[in-house]
mmCIF file of C-alpha atoms and ligand atoms in Angstrom:
data_model
loop_
_atom_site.group_PDB
_atom_site.id
_atom_site.type_symbol
_atom_site.label_atom_id
_atom_site.label_comp_id
_atom_site.label_asym_id
_atom_site.label_seq_id
_atom_site.Cartn_x
_atom_site.Cartn_y
_atom_site.Cartn_z
ATOM 1 C CA MET A 1151 -21.228 21.056 9.548
ATOM 2 C CA LEU A 1152 -20.884 17.356 8.741
ATOM 3 C CA ASN A 1153 -22.215 17.379 5.219
ATOM 4 C CA LYS A 1154 -20.807 15.417 2.273
ATOM 5 C CA LEU A 1155 -18.967 12.540 3.881
ATOM 6 C CA ILE A 1156 -17.245 9.666 2.106
ATOM 7 C CA PHE A 1157 -17.333 6.144 3.557
ATOM 8 C CA VAL A 1158 -14.074 4.343 2.719
ATOM 9 C CA ILE A 1159 -13.881 0.557 2.824
ATOM 10 C CA ASN A 1160 -10.814 -1.656 2.553
ATOM 11 C CA CYS A 1161 -11.720 -5.344 2.644
ATOM 12 C CA GLY A 1162 -8.883 -7.773 3.441
ATOM 13 C CA SER A 1163 -9.172 -11.552 3.414
ATOM 14 C CA SER A 1164 -10.078 -11.755 7.115
ATOM 15 C CA SER A 1165 -10.228 -8.112 8.081
ATOM 16 C CA LEU A 1166 -11.897 -4.854 7.115
ATOM 17 C CA LYS A 1167 -10.629 -1.305 7.547
ATOM 18 C CA PHE A 1168 -13.077 1.570 7.314
ATOM 19 C CA SER A 1169 -13.252 5.310 7.707
ATOM 20 C CA VAL A 1170 -15.584 8.243 7.220
ATOM 21 C CA ILE A 1171 -13.926 11.316 5.781
ATOM 22 C CA ASN A 1172 -14.882 14.926 5.175
ATOM 23 C CA VAL A 1173 -12.880 15.518 2.011
ATOM 24 C CA GLN A 1174 -13.431 19.259 1.824
ATOM 25 C CA LYS A 1175 -11.962 19.667 5.309
ATOM 26 C CA LYS A 1176 -9.460 16.788 4.827
ATOM 27 C CA LYS A 1177 -10.759 15.461 8.144
ATOM 28 C CA ILE A 1178 -11.032 11.806 9.143
ATOM 29 C CA LEU A 1179 -14.074 11.694 11.443
ATOM 30 C CA LEU A 1180 -14.109 7.971 12.092
ATOM 31 C CA PHE A 1181 -11.688 5.133 11.445
ATOM 32 C CA GLY A 1182 -11.678 1.545 12.501
ATOM 33 C CA LEU A 1183 -10.661 -2.016 11.911
ATOM 34 C CA ALA A 1184 -12.359 -5.397 12.245
ATOM 35 C CA GLU A 1185 -10.034 -8.417 12.437
ATOM 36 C CA ASN A 1186 -9.720 -12.160 13.006
ATOM 37 C CA PHE A 1187 -12.878 -13.010 11.046
ATOM 38 C CA ASN A 1188 -12.122 -16.719 10.986
ATOM 39 C CA ASN A 1189 -11.851 -17.371 14.702
ATOM 40 C CA LYS A 1190 -13.364 -16.558 18.060
ATOM 41 C CA ASN A 1191 -10.995 -13.636 18.627
ATOM 42 C CA SER A 1192 -12.939 -11.557 16.132
ATOM 43 C CA TYR A 1193 -13.473 -7.938 17.107
ATOM 44 C CA ILE A 1194 -14.097 -4.474 15.783
ATOM 45 C CA LYS A 1195 -12.457 -1.343 17.115
ATOM 46 C CA TRP A 1196 -12.986 2.215 16.030
ATOM 47 C CA ASN A 1197 -11.936 5.725 16.873
ATOM 48 C CA ILE A 1198 -14.312 8.660 16.866
ATOM 49 C CA ASN A 1199 -13.801 12.090 18.468
ATOM 50 C CA ASN A 1200 -10.410 10.847 19.706
ATOM 51 C CA THR A 1201 -12.089 8.071 21.671
ATOM 52 C CA GLN A 1202 -11.268 4.410 21.080
ATOM 53 C CA LYS A 1203 -14.134 1.864 21.198
ATOM 54 C CA LYS A 1204 -14.040 -1.912 20.848
ATOM 55 C CA LYS A 1205 -16.480 -4.781 20.596
ATOM 56 C CA ASN A 1206 -15.478 -8.448 20.778
ATOM 57 C CA PHE A 1207 -17.726 -10.897 18.942
ATOM 58 C CA TYR A 1208 -16.418 -14.251 20.274
ATOM 59 C CA ILE A 1209 -17.681 -15.958 17.079
ATOM 60 C CA LYS A 1210 -16.580 -16.301 13.476
ATOM 61 C CA ILE A 1211 -17.757 -13.270 11.533
ATOM 62 C CA ASN A 1212 -17.706 -12.145 7.889
ATOM 63 C CA HIS A 1213 -17.731 -8.985 5.790
ATOM 64 C CA LYS A 1214 -21.530 -8.925 5.604
ATOM 65 C CA ILE A 1215 -21.918 -9.040 9.396
ATOM 66 C CA ILE A 1216 -19.296 -6.352 9.896
ATOM 67 C CA LEU A 1217 -20.663 -3.969 7.259
ATOM 68 C CA ASN A 1218 -24.135 -4.282 8.808
ATOM 69 C CA TYR A 1219 -22.649 -3.694 12.266
ATOM 70 C CA ILE A 1220 -20.764 -0.590 11.093
ATOM 71 C CA THR A 1221 -23.873 0.825 9.431
ATOM 72 C CA ASN A 1222 -26.356 0.149 12.225
ATOM 73 C CA ASN A 1223 -24.211 0.481 15.330
ATOM 74 C CA ILE A 1224 -21.657 3.059 14.328
ATOM 75 C CA LEU A 1225 -22.715 5.213 11.358
ATOM 76 C CA LYS A 1226 -26.316 5.579 12.537
ATOM 77 C CA LYS A 1227 -25.455 5.923 16.221
ATOM 78 C CA TYR A 1228 -22.976 8.734 15.615
ATOM 79 C CA LEU A 1229 -25.311 10.457 13.125
ATOM 80 C CA LEU A 1230 -22.899 10.060 10.198
ATOM 81 C CA TYR A 1231 -25.204 7.857 8.116
ATOM 82 C CA ASN A 1232 -27.381 10.586 6.569
ATOM 83 C CA ASN A 1233 -24.373 12.610 5.487
ATOM 84 C CA ILE A 1234 -22.605 9.884 3.566
ATOM 85 C CA ILE A 1235 -22.814 10.780 -0.109
ATOM 86 C CA ALA A 1236 -20.631 8.039 -1.584
ATOM 87 C CA VAL A 1237 -18.540 4.946 -0.833
ATOM 88 C CA GLY A 1238 -14.925 4.459 -1.933
ATOM 89 C CA HIS A 1239 -13.670 0.876 -2.174
ATOM 90 C CA ARG A 1240 -9.994 -0.053 -2.195
ATOM 91 C CA ILE A 1241 -9.509 -2.649 -4.951
ATOM 92 C CA VAL A 1242 -6.147 -4.398 -5.095
ATOM 93 C CA HIS A 1243 -6.000 -5.346 -8.771
ATOM 94 C CA GLY A 1244 -7.551 -3.686 -11.802
ATOM 95 C CA GLY A 1245 -5.562 -5.545 -14.440
ATOM 96 C CA GLU A 1246 -4.917 -3.363 -17.480
ATOM 97 C CA ASN A 1247 -8.428 -1.964 -17.482
ATOM 98 C CA PHE A 1248 -8.149 0.979 -15.134
ATOM 99 C CA VAL A 1249 -5.837 3.973 -15.344
ATOM 100 C CA ASN A 1250 -7.916 5.865 -12.794
ATOM 101 C CA SER A 1251 -10.579 5.365 -10.159
ATOM 102 C CA VAL A 1252 -14.078 4.763 -11.589
ATOM 103 C CA ILE A 1253 -17.770 4.634 -10.621
ATOM 104 C CA ILE A 1254 -18.668 0.992 -10.048
ATOM 105 C CA THR A 1255 -20.928 -0.359 -12.794
ATOM 106 C CA LYS A 1256 -21.774 -3.898 -13.906
ATOM 107 C CA LYS A 1257 -18.903 -3.728 -16.400
ATOM 108 C CA VAL A 1258 -16.451 -2.609 -13.699
ATOM 109 C CA ILE A 1259 -17.548 -5.500 -11.472
ATOM 110 C CA GLU A 1260 -16.905 -7.925 -14.353
ATOM 111 C CA ALA A 1261 -13.428 -6.465 -14.895
ATOM 112 C CA ILE A 1262 -12.586 -6.733 -11.163
ATOM 113 C CA GLN A 1263 -13.762 -10.333 -11.296
ATOM 114 C CA LYS A 1264 -11.513 -10.985 -14.279
ATOM 115 C CA ALA A 1265 -8.500 -9.454 -12.531
ATOM 116 C CA SER A 1266 -9.103 -11.745 -9.500
ATOM 117 C CA ILE A 1267 -6.760 -14.244 -11.107
ATOM 118 C CA PHE A 1268 -3.869 -11.939 -10.150
ATOM 119 C CA ALA A 1269 -5.187 -11.118 -6.633
ATOM 120 C CA PRO A 1270 -7.145 -14.190 -5.541
ATOM 121 C CA LEU A 1271 -6.998 -13.285 -1.840
ATOM 122 C CA HIS A 1272 -8.267 -9.756 -2.330
ATOM 123 C CA ASN A 1273 -10.410 -9.012 -5.397
ATOM 124 C CA PRO A 1274 -13.161 -11.601 -4.653
ATOM 125 C CA ILE A 1275 -13.464 -10.320 -1.065
ATOM 126 C CA GLN A 1276 -13.569 -6.738 -2.258
ATOM 127 C CA LEU A 1277 -16.404 -7.670 -4.637
ATOM 128 C CA ILE A 1278 -18.289 -9.009 -1.610
ATOM 129 C CA GLY A 1279 -17.787 -5.586 -0.008
ATOM 130 C CA ILE A 1280 -19.328 -3.893 -3.069
ATOM 131 C CA LYS A 1281 -22.256 -6.342 -3.123
ATOM 132 C CA GLU A 1282 -23.029 -5.905 0.566
ATOM 133 C CA ILE A 1283 -22.830 -2.113 0.437
ATOM 134 C CA THR A 1284 -25.254 -2.148 -2.505
ATOM 135 C CA LYS A 1285 -27.694 -4.019 -0.265
ATOM 136 C CA ILE A 1286 -27.096 -2.060 2.931
ATOM 137 C CA LEU A 1287 -26.959 1.408 1.342
ATOM 138 C CA PRO A 1288 -29.178 0.985 -1.756
ATOM 139 C CA HIS A 1289 -29.585 4.762 -2.176
ATOM 140 C CA LEU A 1290 -25.811 4.912 -2.893
ATOM 141 C CA LYS A 1291 -25.925 2.187 -5.548
ATOM 142 C CA ASN A 1292 -24.527 4.479 -8.243
ATOM 143 C CA LYS A 1293 -22.254 6.346 -5.877
ATOM 144 C CA GLN A 1294 -19.720 3.629 -5.242
ATOM 145 C CA VAL A 1295 -16.207 4.191 -6.578
ATOM 146 C CA ALA A 1296 -13.429 1.644 -7.115
ATOM 147 C CA VAL A 1297 -9.911 2.908 -6.354
ATOM 148 C CA PHE A 1298 -7.274 0.498 -7.686
ATOM 149 C CA ASP A 1299 -3.804 -0.128 -6.212
ATOM 150 C CA THR A 1300 -2.615 -0.837 -9.736
ATOM 151 C CA ALA A 1301 -4.100 2.217 -11.525
ATOM 152 C CA PHE A 1302 -1.266 4.673 -10.783
ATOM 153 C CA HIS A 1303 1.227 2.332 -12.474
ATOM 154 C CA GLN A 1304 -0.709 1.972 -15.728
ATOM 155 C CA THR A 1305 1.359 4.852 -17.156
ATOM 156 C CA MET A 1306 4.534 2.681 -17.158
ATOM 157 C CA PRO A 1307 6.145 2.251 -20.584
ATOM 158 C CA GLU A 1308 6.441 -1.216 -22.141
ATOM 159 C CA GLU A 1309 10.124 -1.509 -21.288
ATOM 160 C CA SER A 1310 9.199 -1.253 -17.594
ATOM 161 C CA TYR A 1311 6.174 -3.517 -17.511
ATOM 162 C CA LEU A 1312 7.069 -6.311 -19.946
ATOM 163 C CA TYR A 1313 8.992 -9.339 -18.694
ATOM 164 C CA ALA A 1314 11.445 -10.988 -21.091
ATOM 165 C CA LEU A 1315 9.252 -14.067 -21.478
ATOM 166 C CA PRO A 1316 7.846 -15.388 -24.772
ATOM 167 C CA ILE A 1317 5.534 -12.550 -25.774
ATOM 168 C CA LYS A 1318 2.426 -14.735 -25.860
ATOM 169 C CA PHE A 1319 2.497 -14.849 -22.049
ATOM 170 C CA TYR A 1320 1.764 -11.134 -22.132
ATOM 171 C CA GLU A 1321 -0.449 -11.012 -25.198
ATOM 172 C CA LYS A 1322 -2.592 -14.010 -24.317
ATOM 173 C CA TYR A 1323 -2.305 -14.282 -20.520
ATOM 174 C CA LYS A 1324 -1.545 -10.677 -19.539
ATOM 175 C CA ILE A 1325 1.505 -11.654 -17.489
ATOM 176 C CA ARG A 1326 3.318 -8.372 -16.907
ATOM 177 C CA ARG A 1327 4.358 -5.938 -14.162
ATOM 178 C CA TYR A 1328 1.310 -4.262 -12.597
ATOM 179 C CA GLY A 1329 2.866 -2.902 -9.387
ATOM 180 C CA ALA A 1330 1.056 -2.134 -6.156
ATOM 181 C CA HIS A 1331 0.775 0.548 -3.432
ATOM 182 C CA GLY A 1332 -0.338 2.882 -6.267
ATOM 183 C CA THR A 1333 -2.716 4.815 -4.024
ATOM 184 C CA SER A 1334 0.083 5.510 -1.534
ATOM 185 C CA HIS A 1335 2.652 6.490 -4.180
ATOM 186 C CA LYS A 1336 0.073 8.795 -5.806
ATOM 187 C CA TYR A 1337 -0.843 10.404 -2.470
ATOM 188 C CA VAL A 1338 2.725 11.184 -1.365
ATOM 189 C CA THR A 1339 3.587 12.488 -4.847
ATOM 190 C CA GLN A 1340 0.697 14.973 -4.630
ATOM 191 C CA ILE A 1341 1.794 16.097 -1.158
ATOM 192 C CA ALA A 1342 5.419 16.444 -2.337
ATOM 193 C CA SER A 1343 4.244 18.638 -5.212
ATOM 194 C CA LYS A 1344 2.585 20.992 -2.701
ATOM 195 C CA ILE A 1345 5.498 21.035 -0.235
ATOM 196 C CA LEU A 1346 8.115 21.655 -2.933
ATOM 197 C CA ASN A 1347 5.838 24.018 -4.842
ATOM 198 C CA ILE A 1348 6.494 22.163 -8.095
ATOM 199 C CA PRO A 1349 3.449 21.511 -10.340
ATOM 200 C CA LEU A 1350 2.573 17.824 -10.346
ATOM 201 C CA ASN A 1351 2.888 17.539 -14.113
ATOM 202 C CA ILE A 1352 6.598 18.427 -14.009
ATOM 203 C CA LEU A 1353 7.482 16.744 -10.698
ATOM 204 C CA ASN A 1354 10.191 14.054 -10.890
ATOM 205 C CA CYS A 1355 10.761 11.945 -7.800
ATOM 206 C CA ILE A 1356 11.381 8.502 -6.322
ATOM 207 C CA SER A 1357 8.788 7.295 -3.829
ATOM 208 C CA CYS A 1358 9.823 4.601 -1.310
ATOM 209 C CA HIS A 1359 6.833 2.989 0.412
ATOM 210 C CA LEU A 1360 8.484 0.878 3.118
ATOM 211 C CA GLY A 1361 6.106 -1.124 5.306
ATOM 212 C CA ASN A 1362 5.328 -4.781 5.890
ATOM 213 C CA GLY A 1363 5.188 -4.842 2.100
ATOM 214 C CA SER A 1364 7.620 -2.453 0.439
ATOM 215 C CA SER A 1365 7.754 -0.972 -3.041
ATOM 216 C CA ILE A 1366 9.580 1.836 -4.780
ATOM 217 C CA THR A 1367 8.361 3.865 -7.745
ATOM 218 C CA ALA A 1368 10.099 6.146 -10.226
ATOM 219 C CA ILE A 1369 7.827 9.098 -11.009
ATOM 220 C CA LYS A 1370 8.442 11.379 -13.987
ATOM 221 C CA ASN A 1371 6.208 14.369 -14.692
ATOM 222 C CA GLY A 1372 3.905 13.157 -11.901
ATOM 223 C CA LYS A 1373 3.463 9.715 -13.504
ATOM 224 C CA SER A 1374 4.751 6.266 -12.563
ATOM 225 C CA ILE A 1375 7.414 5.150 -15.054
ATOM 226 C CA ASP A 1376 8.653 2.067 -13.175
ATOM 227 C CA THR A 1377 7.930 0.260 -9.950
ATOM 228 C CA SER A 1378 9.486 -2.632 -8.042
ATOM 229 C CA MET A 1379 6.482 -4.882 -7.416
ATOM 230 C CA GLY A 1380 5.547 -7.017 -10.390
ATOM 231 C CA LEU A 1381 2.734 -9.297 -11.471
ATOM 232 C CA THR A 1382 2.233 -9.719 -7.732
ATOM 233 C CA PRO A 1383 3.562 -7.953 -4.619
ATOM 234 C CA LEU A 1384 6.257 -10.619 -4.195
ATOM 235 C CA GLU A 1385 8.788 -9.032 -6.561
ATOM 236 C CA GLY A 1386 11.201 -6.234 -5.809
ATOM 237 C CA LEU A 1387 12.656 -5.055 -2.503
ATOM 238 C CA VAL A 1388 13.487 -7.319 0.425
ATOM 239 C CA MET A 1389 10.394 -7.069 2.655
ATOM 240 C CA GLY A 1390 9.242 -8.041 6.146
ATOM 241 C CA THR A 1391 8.351 -11.635 5.242
ATOM 242 C CA ARG A 1392 8.584 -11.646 1.403
ATOM 243 C CA CYS A 1393 11.798 -12.483 -0.408
ATOM 244 C CA GLY A 1394 11.580 -9.824 -3.149
ATOM 245 C CA ASN A 1395 13.859 -10.490 -6.148
ATOM 246 C CA ILE A 1396 15.392 -13.949 -6.259
ATOM 247 C CA ASP A 1397 16.643 -16.173 -9.055
ATOM 248 C CA PRO A 1398 13.444 -17.920 -10.306
ATOM 249 C CA ALA A 1399 15.501 -21.119 -10.650
ATOM 250 C CA ILE A 1400 15.583 -21.357 -6.848
ATOM 251 C CA ILE A 1401 11.927 -22.434 -7.017
ATOM 252 C CA PHE A 1402 12.770 -25.351 -9.343
ATOM 253 C CA TYR A 1403 15.679 -26.330 -7.119
ATOM 254 C CA MET A 1404 13.434 -26.365 -4.044
ATOM 255 C CA PHE A 1405 10.824 -28.376 -5.925
ATOM 256 C CA ASN A 1406 13.021 -30.855 -7.801
ATOM 257 C CA GLU A 1407 15.956 -31.332 -5.461
ATOM 258 C CA LEU A 1408 14.511 -30.561 -2.029
ATOM 259 C CA ASN A 1409 11.076 -32.078 -2.737
ATOM 260 C CA ILE A 1410 9.205 -29.126 -1.293
ATOM 261 C CA GLN A 1411 5.654 -28.932 -2.613
ATOM 262 C CA ILE A 1412 4.750 -25.893 -4.695
ATOM 263 C CA ASP A 1413 2.208 -24.419 -2.247
ATOM 264 C CA LYS A 1414 4.763 -24.760 0.548
ATOM 265 C CA ILE A 1415 7.366 -22.963 -1.588
ATOM 266 C CA TYR A 1416 4.891 -20.133 -2.139
ATOM 267 C CA LYS A 1417 4.361 -19.896 1.621
ATOM 268 C CA ILE A 1418 8.120 -19.839 2.241
ATOM 269 C CA LEU A 1419 8.642 -17.030 -0.276
ATOM 270 C CA THR A 1420 5.721 -14.906 0.902
ATOM 271 C CA GLU A 1421 5.460 -15.550 4.654
ATOM 272 C CA LYS A 1422 8.753 -16.944 5.893
ATOM 273 C CA SER A 1423 11.402 -15.019 3.956
ATOM 274 C CA GLY A 1424 12.586 -11.404 3.930
ATOM 275 C CA ILE A 1425 13.749 -9.933 7.257
ATOM 276 C CA LEU A 1426 11.896 -12.618 9.206
ATOM 277 C CA GLY A 1427 13.577 -15.399 7.263
ATOM 278 C CA LEU A 1428 17.039 -13.864 7.539
ATOM 279 C CA THR A 1429 16.872 -13.121 11.277
ATOM 280 C CA ASN A 1430 14.718 -16.052 12.340
ATOM 281 C CA ILE A 1431 13.366 -13.641 14.949
ATOM 282 C CA THR A 1432 11.163 -10.867 13.634
ATOM 283 C CA SER A 1433 10.011 -8.695 10.757
ATOM 284 C CA ASP A 1434 9.275 -5.769 13.063
ATOM 285 C CA PHE A 1435 11.561 -2.834 12.289
ATOM 286 C CA ARG A 1436 11.124 -1.410 15.789
ATOM 287 C CA TYR A 1437 12.988 -4.472 17.067
ATOM 288 C CA ILE A 1438 15.466 -4.163 14.185
ATOM 289 C CA GLU A 1439 16.273 -0.528 15.121
ATOM 290 C CA ASN A 1440 16.792 -1.379 18.760
ATOM 291 C CA ASN A 1441 18.995 -4.399 18.124
ATOM 292 C CA TYR A 1442 21.013 -3.443 15.037
ATOM 293 C CA SER A 1443 24.217 -2.908 16.983
ATOM 294 C CA LYS A 1444 23.628 -5.766 19.417
ATOM 295 C CA ASP A 1445 22.843 -8.735 17.183
ATOM 296 C CA ASN A 1446 24.850 -9.755 14.119
ATOM 297 C CA LYS A 1447 21.925 -11.558 12.497
ATOM 298 C CA ILE A 1448 19.815 -8.395 12.764
ATOM 299 C CA LYS A 1449 22.681 -6.315 11.385
ATOM 300 C CA ARG A 1450 23.153 -8.649 8.418
ATOM 301 C CA ALA A 1451 19.420 -8.713 7.547
ATOM 302 C CA THR A 1452 19.197 -4.927 7.819
ATOM 303 C CA ASN A 1453 22.231 -4.497 5.589
ATOM 304 C CA ILE A 1454 20.637 -6.770 2.982
ATOM 305 C CA PHE A 1455 17.426 -4.682 3.128
ATOM 306 C CA ILE A 1456 19.429 -1.455 2.731
ATOM 307 C CA HIS A 1457 21.522 -2.916 -0.105
ATOM 308 C CA SER A 1458 18.370 -3.866 -2.018
ATOM 309 C CA LEU A 1459 16.723 -0.467 -1.402
ATOM 310 C CA SER A 1460 19.769 1.634 -2.303
ATOM 311 C CA LYS A 1461 20.310 -0.361 -5.521
ATOM 312 C CA TYR A 1462 16.726 0.390 -6.581
ATOM 313 C CA ILE A 1463 16.993 4.087 -5.702
ATOM 314 C CA ALA A 1464 20.229 4.382 -7.682
ATOM 315 C CA SER A 1465 18.801 2.668 -10.763
ATOM 316 C CA TYR A 1466 15.585 4.728 -10.645
ATOM 317 C CA ARG A 1467 17.686 7.880 -10.287
ATOM 318 C CA ILE A 1468 19.108 7.069 -13.729
ATOM 319 C CA LEU A 1469 15.612 6.499 -15.187
ATOM 320 C CA ILE A 1470 14.456 9.918 -13.936
ATOM 321 C CA GLY A 1471 17.156 11.792 -15.890
ATOM 322 C CA LYS A 1472 18.718 15.191 -15.258
ATOM 323 C CA LYS A 1473 16.026 16.961 -13.236
ATOM 324 C CA MET A 1474 15.425 15.116 -9.962
ATOM 325 C CA ASP A 1475 13.173 16.901 -7.483
ATOM 326 C CA ALA A 1476 12.945 14.599 -4.451
ATOM 327 C CA ILE A 1477 13.192 11.231 -2.768
ATOM 328 C CA ILE A 1478 10.162 10.420 -0.618
ATOM 329 C CA PHE A 1479 10.027 8.004 2.322
ATOM 330 C CA THR A 1480 6.649 6.700 3.474
ATOM 331 C CA GLY A 1481 5.015 3.596 5.031
ATOM 332 C CA GLY A 1482 5.604 2.432 8.641
ATOM 333 C CA ILE A 1483 9.371 2.003 8.123
ATOM 334 C CA GLY A 1484 9.880 4.963 5.783
ATOM 335 C CA GLU A 1485 8.006 7.287 8.147
ATOM 336 C CA ASN A 1486 9.681 6.113 11.350
ATOM 337 C CA SER A 1487 12.953 4.287 10.868
ATOM 338 C CA VAL A 1488 15.740 6.813 11.378
ATOM 339 C CA LEU A 1489 18.283 3.985 10.974
ATOM 340 C CA ILE A 1490 17.038 2.698 7.603
ATOM 341 C CA ARG A 1491 16.824 6.224 6.152
ATOM 342 C CA LYS A 1492 20.283 7.157 7.435
ATOM 343 C CA LYS A 1493 22.077 4.016 6.269
ATOM 344 C CA THR A 1494 20.331 3.979 2.884
ATOM 345 C CA ILE A 1495 21.033 7.621 2.080
ATOM 346 C CA LYS A 1496 24.643 7.262 3.215
ATOM 347 C CA LYS A 1497 25.136 4.809 0.336
ATOM 348 C CA LEU A 1498 23.742 7.335 -2.151
ATOM 349 C CA GLU A 1499 26.061 10.287 -1.589
ATOM 350 C CA VAL A 1500 27.622 9.796 -5.015
ATOM 351 C CA LEU A 1501 24.203 10.808 -6.419
ATOM 352 C CA ASN A 1502 24.243 14.134 -4.589
ATOM 353 C CA ILE A 1503 21.865 12.951 -1.916
ATOM 354 C CA PHE A 1504 22.881 13.813 1.670
ATOM 355 C CA ILE A 1505 21.006 13.321 4.926
ATOM 356 C CA ASP A 1506 20.906 15.827 7.804
ATOM 357 C CA ASN A 1507 21.157 13.601 10.880
ATOM 358 C CA LYS A 1508 19.501 16.090 13.224
ATOM 359 C CA LEU A 1509 16.476 16.507 10.959
ATOM 360 C CA ASN A 1510 16.373 12.746 10.329
ATOM 361 C CA ASN A 1511 16.199 12.094 14.091
ATOM 362 C CA GLU A 1512 13.320 14.535 14.487
ATOM 363 C CA ILE A 1513 11.010 13.471 11.667
ATOM 364 C CA LYS A 1514 9.000 10.416 12.750
ATOM 365 C CA PHE A 1515 5.701 9.400 14.366
ATOM 366 C CA GLY A 1516 3.432 11.063 11.818
ATOM 367 C CA LYS A 1517 5.553 14.153 11.135
ATOM 368 C CA THR A 1518 6.081 15.444 7.605
ATOM 369 C CA GLY A 1519 9.339 17.130 6.663
ATOM 370 C CA LEU A 1520 12.628 17.430 4.827
ATOM 371 C CA ILE A 1521 15.631 15.491 6.179
ATOM 372 C CA ASN A 1522 18.333 16.523 3.681
ATOM 373 C CA THR A 1523 21.287 18.901 3.979
ATOM 374 C CA ILE A 1524 21.129 22.160 1.992
ATOM 375 C CA ASN A 1525 23.499 20.912 -0.738
ATOM 376 C CA SER A 1526 21.378 17.796 -1.394
ATOM 377 C CA ILE A 1527 18.413 16.799 -3.501
ATOM 378 C CA PRO A 1528 15.335 17.157 -1.219
ATOM 379 C CA ILE A 1529 14.584 14.055 0.878
ATOM 380 C CA LEU A 1530 11.010 14.121 2.161
ATOM 381 C CA VAL A 1531 9.303 12.043 4.836
ATOM 382 C CA ILE A 1532 5.548 12.025 4.189
ATOM 383 C CA PRO A 1533 3.089 9.903 6.204
ATOM 384 C CA THR A 1534 0.930 8.094 3.704
ATOM 385 C CA ASN A 1535 -2.847 8.347 3.850
ATOM 386 C CA GLU A 1536 -4.415 5.878 1.430
ATOM 387 C CA GLU A 1537 -7.856 6.359 2.991
ATOM 388 C CA LEU A 1538 -7.790 10.104 2.318
ATOM 389 C CA MET A 1539 -6.620 9.479 -1.264
ATOM 390 C CA ILE A 1540 -9.497 7.009 -1.806
ATOM 391 C CA ALA A 1541 -11.967 9.511 -0.314
ATOM 392 C CA GLN A 1542 -10.615 12.349 -2.480
ATOM 393 C CA ASP A 1543 -10.829 10.294 -5.667
ATOM 394 C CA THR A 1544 -14.355 9.174 -4.738
ATOM 395 C CA PHE A 1545 -15.467 12.735 -3.991
ATOM 396 C CA ASN A 1546 -13.984 14.108 -7.212
ATOM 397 C CA ILE A 1547 -15.500 11.385 -9.385
ATOM 398 C CA ILE A 1548 -19.047 11.659 -8.082
ATOM 399 C CA ASN A 1549 -18.910 15.462 -8.361
ATOM 400 C CA ARG A 1550 -17.676 15.431 -11.936
HETATM 401 P P1 AMP B 1953 3.026 -0.598 7.491
HETATM 402 O O1 AMP B 1953 2.877 -1.879 6.726
HETATM 403 O O2 AMP B 1953 3.146 0.611 6.623
HETATM 404 O O3 AMP B 1953 2.004 -0.419 8.583
HETATM 405 O O4 AMP B 1953 4.440 -0.692 8.255
HETATM 406 C C1 AMP B 1953 4.713 -1.685 9.176
HETATM 407 C C2 AMP B 1953 6.212 -1.686 9.468
HETATM 408 O O5 AMP B 1953 6.593 -0.407 10.028
HETATM 409 C C3 AMP B 1953 6.639 -2.725 10.490
HETATM 410 O O6 AMP B 1953 7.833 -3.363 10.065
HETATM 411 C C4 AMP B 1953 6.934 -1.912 11.721
HETATM 412 O O7 AMP B 1953 7.869 -2.516 12.535
HETATM 413 C C5 AMP B 1953 7.461 -0.630 11.113
HETATM 414 N N1 AMP B 1953 7.400 0.471 12.085
HETATM 415 C C6 AMP B 1953 6.315 0.988 12.666
HETATM 416 N N2 AMP B 1953 6.666 1.922 13.571
HETATM 417 C C7 AMP B 1953 8.023 1.974 13.582
HETATM 418 C C8 AMP B 1953 8.999 2.718 14.303
HETATM 419 N N3 AMP B 1953 8.655 3.609 15.228
HETATM 420 N N4 AMP B 1953 10.303 2.512 14.023
HETATM 421 C C9 AMP B 1953 10.673 1.604 13.097
HETATM 422 N N5 AMP B 1953 9.803 0.861 12.382
HETATM 423 C C10 AMP B 1953 8.490 1.042 12.608
#
């Protein structure tokens, strides 16, 4: 039976990801992606019953057009429409207002609007998604739920989230660490709790979400106590194209001495740095894995990535304290890169963390499992599933 389905929507600036999920059966019935909204290469592709479908539009499209297309040409056609009981929206930034997912009300919309200042490329677009769904599915007006990337990190203590700036920048302007990838860190923590058979409220672990954007979170008693991304997703680990932590004075040097305009500097730090910037070739870790031993530039960039990651793991290990239950790897790199996991863990042996190379080689391509030796703290690889987490939160909230 199909009943009680959740429609999950993730609006990006020129793309939209969607899925329809049966939460009770933990089954994703439909998932898809529409991309390239701003040019003639726009298309939508979706997967249903293990069959891939695609439609090219050959025109500029927008979120309204796509949401109408999904509703009329996909949800209705495949008889999913009548069984959708609620809609879960991924929202990038909730500011300090949301510790959990919430039903979308007028007040929630105002708060998302207010937090747009910290996520100008995402929050306004995600509000368009909410507005359009309210029009297209009016019977679900009060069954829309906002799931925030920032919510999981709202449990951080002041010493983790405050920057050492004059305090008025926090008190008046709310400049602080918010973190990101919260939905992913929360999901893998819940799965780890089940695998290790340790109740969530006493689970202590370090979650490494390594993808195009990467972040790491220290989790104590099931709650985020520190995370590497900051006011924005630019801070923290070395990433695919983002620089992560740098001396902020570099920006003034680029501006004052090199005469690079401020918007160009922002572009350099976010789109042209990280692994791409260091190699001048790629940010794709599949290429990195294959060429690590062949190309010195690739080797150097990878070693910088591993150095940054292992430093974070080691410092979060101290924050966690005596009882440490697991290290979790997730995200495209964390789930698949045998090399990154091996070389990172090798640096951490002093912390009683040891990798089993045979297990490490086997766990990839969507597999879940332990990759540690028996004398080590558990090291888990868990494929993330943000869509399922959003659907679960949505289901639980509307059934409260
Ligand atoms: P995500 O943002 O989570 O989708 O992750 C994207 C990153 O995962 C990219 O850097 C990919 O190159 C990397 N990735 C995906 N598959 C593999 C793989 N089989 N081996 C190594 N890296 C991978």
